[in-house]
CSV table of C-alpha atoms in Angstrom, one decimal:
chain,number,residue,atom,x,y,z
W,252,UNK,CA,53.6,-25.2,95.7
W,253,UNK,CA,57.4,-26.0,96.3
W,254,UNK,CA,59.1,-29.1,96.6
W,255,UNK,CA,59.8,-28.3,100.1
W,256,UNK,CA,57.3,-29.3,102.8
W,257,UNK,CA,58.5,-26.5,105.6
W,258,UNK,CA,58.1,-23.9,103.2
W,259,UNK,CA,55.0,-25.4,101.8
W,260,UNK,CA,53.2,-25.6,105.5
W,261,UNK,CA,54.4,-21.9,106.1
W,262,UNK,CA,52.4,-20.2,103.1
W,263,UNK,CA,49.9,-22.6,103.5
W,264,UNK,CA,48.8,-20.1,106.7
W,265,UNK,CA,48.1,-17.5,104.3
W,266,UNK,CA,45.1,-16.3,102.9
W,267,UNK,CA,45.9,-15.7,99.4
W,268,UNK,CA,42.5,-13.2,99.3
W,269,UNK,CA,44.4,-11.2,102.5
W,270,UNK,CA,47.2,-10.6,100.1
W,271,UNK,CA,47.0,-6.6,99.2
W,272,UNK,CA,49.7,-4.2,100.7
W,273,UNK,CA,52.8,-7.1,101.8
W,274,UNK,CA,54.0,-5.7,104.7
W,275,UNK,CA,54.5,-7.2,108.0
W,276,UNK,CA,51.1,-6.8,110.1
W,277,UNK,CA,49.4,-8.4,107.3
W,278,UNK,CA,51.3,-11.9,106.8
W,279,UNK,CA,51.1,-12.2,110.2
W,280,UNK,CA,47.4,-11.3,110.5
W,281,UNK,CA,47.0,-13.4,107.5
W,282,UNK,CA,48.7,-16.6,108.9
W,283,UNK,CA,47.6,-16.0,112.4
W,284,UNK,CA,51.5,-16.5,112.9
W,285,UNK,CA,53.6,-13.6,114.6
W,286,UNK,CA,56.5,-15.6,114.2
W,287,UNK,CA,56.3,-16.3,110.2
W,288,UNK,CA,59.1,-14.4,109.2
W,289,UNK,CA,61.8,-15.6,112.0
W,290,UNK,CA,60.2,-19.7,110.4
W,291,UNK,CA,60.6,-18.3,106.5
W,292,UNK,CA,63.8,-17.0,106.8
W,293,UNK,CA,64.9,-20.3,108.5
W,294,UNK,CA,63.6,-22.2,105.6
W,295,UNK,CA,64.4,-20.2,102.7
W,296,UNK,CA,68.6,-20.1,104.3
W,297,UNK,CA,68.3,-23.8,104.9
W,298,UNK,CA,70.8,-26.0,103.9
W,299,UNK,CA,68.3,-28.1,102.7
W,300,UNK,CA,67.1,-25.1,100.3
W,301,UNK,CA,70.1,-24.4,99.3
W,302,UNK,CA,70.8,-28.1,98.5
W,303,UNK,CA,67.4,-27.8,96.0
W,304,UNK,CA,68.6,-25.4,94.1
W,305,UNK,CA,71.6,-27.1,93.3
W,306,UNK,CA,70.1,-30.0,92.7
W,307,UNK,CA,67.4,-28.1,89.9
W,308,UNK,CA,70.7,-26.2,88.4
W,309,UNK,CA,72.9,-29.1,87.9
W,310,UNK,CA,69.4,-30.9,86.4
W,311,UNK,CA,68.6,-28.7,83.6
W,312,UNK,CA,71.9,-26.9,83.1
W,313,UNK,CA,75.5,-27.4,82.0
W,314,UNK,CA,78.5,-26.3,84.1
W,315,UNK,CA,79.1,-23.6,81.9
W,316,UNK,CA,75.0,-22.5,82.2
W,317,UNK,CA,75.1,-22.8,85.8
W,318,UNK,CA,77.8,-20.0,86.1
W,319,UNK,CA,75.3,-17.6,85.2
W,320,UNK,CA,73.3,-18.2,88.3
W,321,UNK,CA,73.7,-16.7,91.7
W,322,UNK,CA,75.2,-18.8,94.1
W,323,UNK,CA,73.1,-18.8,96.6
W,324,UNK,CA,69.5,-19.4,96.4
W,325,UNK,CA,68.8,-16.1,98.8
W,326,UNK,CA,70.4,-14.2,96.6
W,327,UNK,CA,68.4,-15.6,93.8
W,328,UNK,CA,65.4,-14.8,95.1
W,329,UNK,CA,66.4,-11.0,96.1
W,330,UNK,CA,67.9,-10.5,91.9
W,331,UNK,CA,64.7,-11.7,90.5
W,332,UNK,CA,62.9,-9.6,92.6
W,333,UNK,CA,64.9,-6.6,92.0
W,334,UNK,CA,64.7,-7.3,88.0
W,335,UNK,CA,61.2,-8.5,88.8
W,336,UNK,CA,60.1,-5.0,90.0
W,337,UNK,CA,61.6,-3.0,87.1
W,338,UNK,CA,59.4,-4.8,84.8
W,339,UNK,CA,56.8,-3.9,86.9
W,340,UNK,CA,57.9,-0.8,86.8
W,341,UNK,CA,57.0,-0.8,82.9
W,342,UNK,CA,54.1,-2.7,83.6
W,343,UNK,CA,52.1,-0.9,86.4
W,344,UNK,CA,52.8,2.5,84.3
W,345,UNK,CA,51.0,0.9,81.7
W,346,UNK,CA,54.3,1.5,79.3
W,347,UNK,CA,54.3,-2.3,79.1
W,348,UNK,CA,51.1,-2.9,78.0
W,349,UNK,CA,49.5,-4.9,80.8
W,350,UNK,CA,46.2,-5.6,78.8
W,351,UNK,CA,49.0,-8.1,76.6
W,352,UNK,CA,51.1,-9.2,79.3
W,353,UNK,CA,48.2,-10.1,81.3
W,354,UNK,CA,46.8,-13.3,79.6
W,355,UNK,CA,50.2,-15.1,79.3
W,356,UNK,CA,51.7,-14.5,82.7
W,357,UNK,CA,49.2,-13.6,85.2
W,358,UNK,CA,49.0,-17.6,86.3
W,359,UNK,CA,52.7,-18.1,87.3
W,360,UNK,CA,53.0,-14.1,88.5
W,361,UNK,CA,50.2,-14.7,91.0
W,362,UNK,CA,51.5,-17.6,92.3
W,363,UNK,CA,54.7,-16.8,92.8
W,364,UNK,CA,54.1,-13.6,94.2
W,365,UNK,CA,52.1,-15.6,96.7
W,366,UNK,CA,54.6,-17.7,97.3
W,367,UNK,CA,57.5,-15.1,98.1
W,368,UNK,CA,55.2,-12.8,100.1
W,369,UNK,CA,57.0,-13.7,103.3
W,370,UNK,CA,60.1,-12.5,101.2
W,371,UNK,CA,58.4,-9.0,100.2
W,372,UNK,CA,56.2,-8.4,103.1
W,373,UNK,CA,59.1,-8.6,105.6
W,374,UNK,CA,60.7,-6.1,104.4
W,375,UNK,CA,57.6,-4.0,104.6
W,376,UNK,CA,57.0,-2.7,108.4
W,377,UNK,CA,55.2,0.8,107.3
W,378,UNK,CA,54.0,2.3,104.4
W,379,UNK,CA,56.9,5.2,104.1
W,380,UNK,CA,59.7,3.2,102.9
W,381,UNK,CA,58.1,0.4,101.3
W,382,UNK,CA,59.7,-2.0,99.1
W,383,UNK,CA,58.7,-3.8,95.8
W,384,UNK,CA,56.0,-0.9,95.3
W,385,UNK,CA,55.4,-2.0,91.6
W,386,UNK,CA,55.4,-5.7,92.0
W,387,UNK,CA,53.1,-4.7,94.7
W,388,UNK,CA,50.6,-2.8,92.4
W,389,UNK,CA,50.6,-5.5,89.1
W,390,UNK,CA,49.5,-8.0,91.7
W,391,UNK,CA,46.8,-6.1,93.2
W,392,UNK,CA,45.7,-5.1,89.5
W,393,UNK,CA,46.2,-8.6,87.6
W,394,UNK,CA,44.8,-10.2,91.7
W,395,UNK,CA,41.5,-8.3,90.8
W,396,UNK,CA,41.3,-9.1,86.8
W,397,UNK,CA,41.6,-12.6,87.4
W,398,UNK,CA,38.7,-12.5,90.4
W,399,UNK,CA,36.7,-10.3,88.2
W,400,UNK,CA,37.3,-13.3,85.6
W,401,UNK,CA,36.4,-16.1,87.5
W,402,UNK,CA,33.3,-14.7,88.8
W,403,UNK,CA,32.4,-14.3,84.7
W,404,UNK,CA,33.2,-17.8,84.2
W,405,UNK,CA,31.3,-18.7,87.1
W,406,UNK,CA,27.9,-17.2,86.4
W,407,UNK,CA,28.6,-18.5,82.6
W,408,UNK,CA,29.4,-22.0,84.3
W,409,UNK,CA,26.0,-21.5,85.9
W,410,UNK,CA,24.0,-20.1,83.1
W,411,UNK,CA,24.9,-23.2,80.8
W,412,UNK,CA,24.0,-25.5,83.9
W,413,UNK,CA,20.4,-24.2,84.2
W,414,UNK,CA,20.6,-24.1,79.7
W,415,UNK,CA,21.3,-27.8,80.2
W,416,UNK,CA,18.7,-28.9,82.9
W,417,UNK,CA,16.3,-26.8,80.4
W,418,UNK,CA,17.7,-29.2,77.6
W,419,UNK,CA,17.2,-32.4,79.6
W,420,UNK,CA,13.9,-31.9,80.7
W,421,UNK,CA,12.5,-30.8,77.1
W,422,UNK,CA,14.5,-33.9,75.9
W,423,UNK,CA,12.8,-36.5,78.7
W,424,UNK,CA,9.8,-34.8,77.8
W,425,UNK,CA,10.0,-35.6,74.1
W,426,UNK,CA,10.9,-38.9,74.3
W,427,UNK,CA,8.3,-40.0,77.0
W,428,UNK,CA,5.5,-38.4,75.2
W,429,UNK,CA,2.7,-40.3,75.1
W,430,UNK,CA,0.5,-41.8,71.8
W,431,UNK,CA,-2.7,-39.2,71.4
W,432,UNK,CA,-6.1,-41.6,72.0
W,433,UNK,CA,-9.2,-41.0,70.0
C-alpha cells in the first residue's frame, strides 16, 4: 500500500480478483462506490500528495537528480503510464519476451497496476476508445500466471502437509512400538 491513508482506504474497496477490463462500471461495481473516481482524483491532486512526493524526491535524490522528475506528482503518474504502456506494448506482443520478464517483475507490476486502477479505469467509460490497452492485457496475462501459480503451490503446500502427517504417524509409531512377548 501507499503511505497515504485516504488513498489507501479508497483501493482498499476494490476487489483485486474484479480487476479485468479497467474501465469505469467496473471500479465502481468493484468498490460498491459510484463516487470513487470524483474521492481518487481528490486524493491523488492533494496537496498533501503532492507534499509526498517531494518529500520522497528530496530523500533519495540530489537537486541536480530531482530536475529530472516531473513536477507534479499527477503528471508523474500519467508519464509512467504512457512509457509504462509502450513497454507493454513490446511485452503483450510477445517481442519482449514475457516468459523472462515475468518472474522478476510480475510482484511490483501487479501491485501497482492495482493500485493506479482508479487512474486507468477512469479514463475507460466504453470499450471503443479505451486507454492503456496493453498495460491492460500484461496484467490480465501475468494476473492469471500468478493465480495459476499459487494454486500449484497450494496443492504442493498441501501435498507435503498430508507427506508429513504420513511421516509423523509412521515415526510415533516406531518409537512407541512395543517389546514382542513370548
Amino acid at each position: 500500500m501507499t503511505s497515504n491513508q485516504k488513498y489507501n482506504e479508497l483501493i482498499e474497496k476494490i476487489n483485486v480478483d474484479d480487476l479485468k477490463s479497467f474501465d469505469t462500471y467496473e471500479l465502481r461495481k468493484s468498490s460498491n462506490d459510484k463516487y470513487i473516481f470524483e474521492k481518487f482524483k481528490l486524493v491523488l491532486n492533494s496537496p498533501q500528495m503532492q507534499k509526498s512526493y517531494e518529500q520522497v524526491l528530496h530523500s533519495r535524490y540530489s537537486d541536480d537528480e530531482i530536475k529530472m522528475f516531473d513536477s507534479q506528482f499527477v503528471i508523474l503518474v500519467q508519464n509512467t503510464l504512457n512509457k509504462l504502456e509502450a513497454v507493454c506494448m513490446n511485452i503483450s506482443s510477445n517481442a519482449a519476451g514475457s516468459q523472462y520478464i515475468y518472474p522478476s517483475l510480475h510482484q511490483i507490476f501487479l501491485r501497482d497496476m492495482y493500485l493506479l486502477s482508479p487512474y486507468i479505469a477512469e479514463s475507460n467509460h466504453d470499450s471503443i476508445d479505451k486507454f492503456f490497452i496493453n498495460i491492460i492485457k500484461v496484467y490480465n496475462m501475468w494476473k492469471a500466471e500468478h493465480d495459476s501459480d499459487y494454486k500449484k503451490q497450494l496443492k504442493s503446500q498441501e501435498k507435503l502437509s498430508k507427506l508429513r502427517k504420513k511421516q509423523d504417524k509412521e515415526i510415533k509409531k516406531l518409537l512407541t512400538k512395543n517389546p514382542r512377548t513370548v
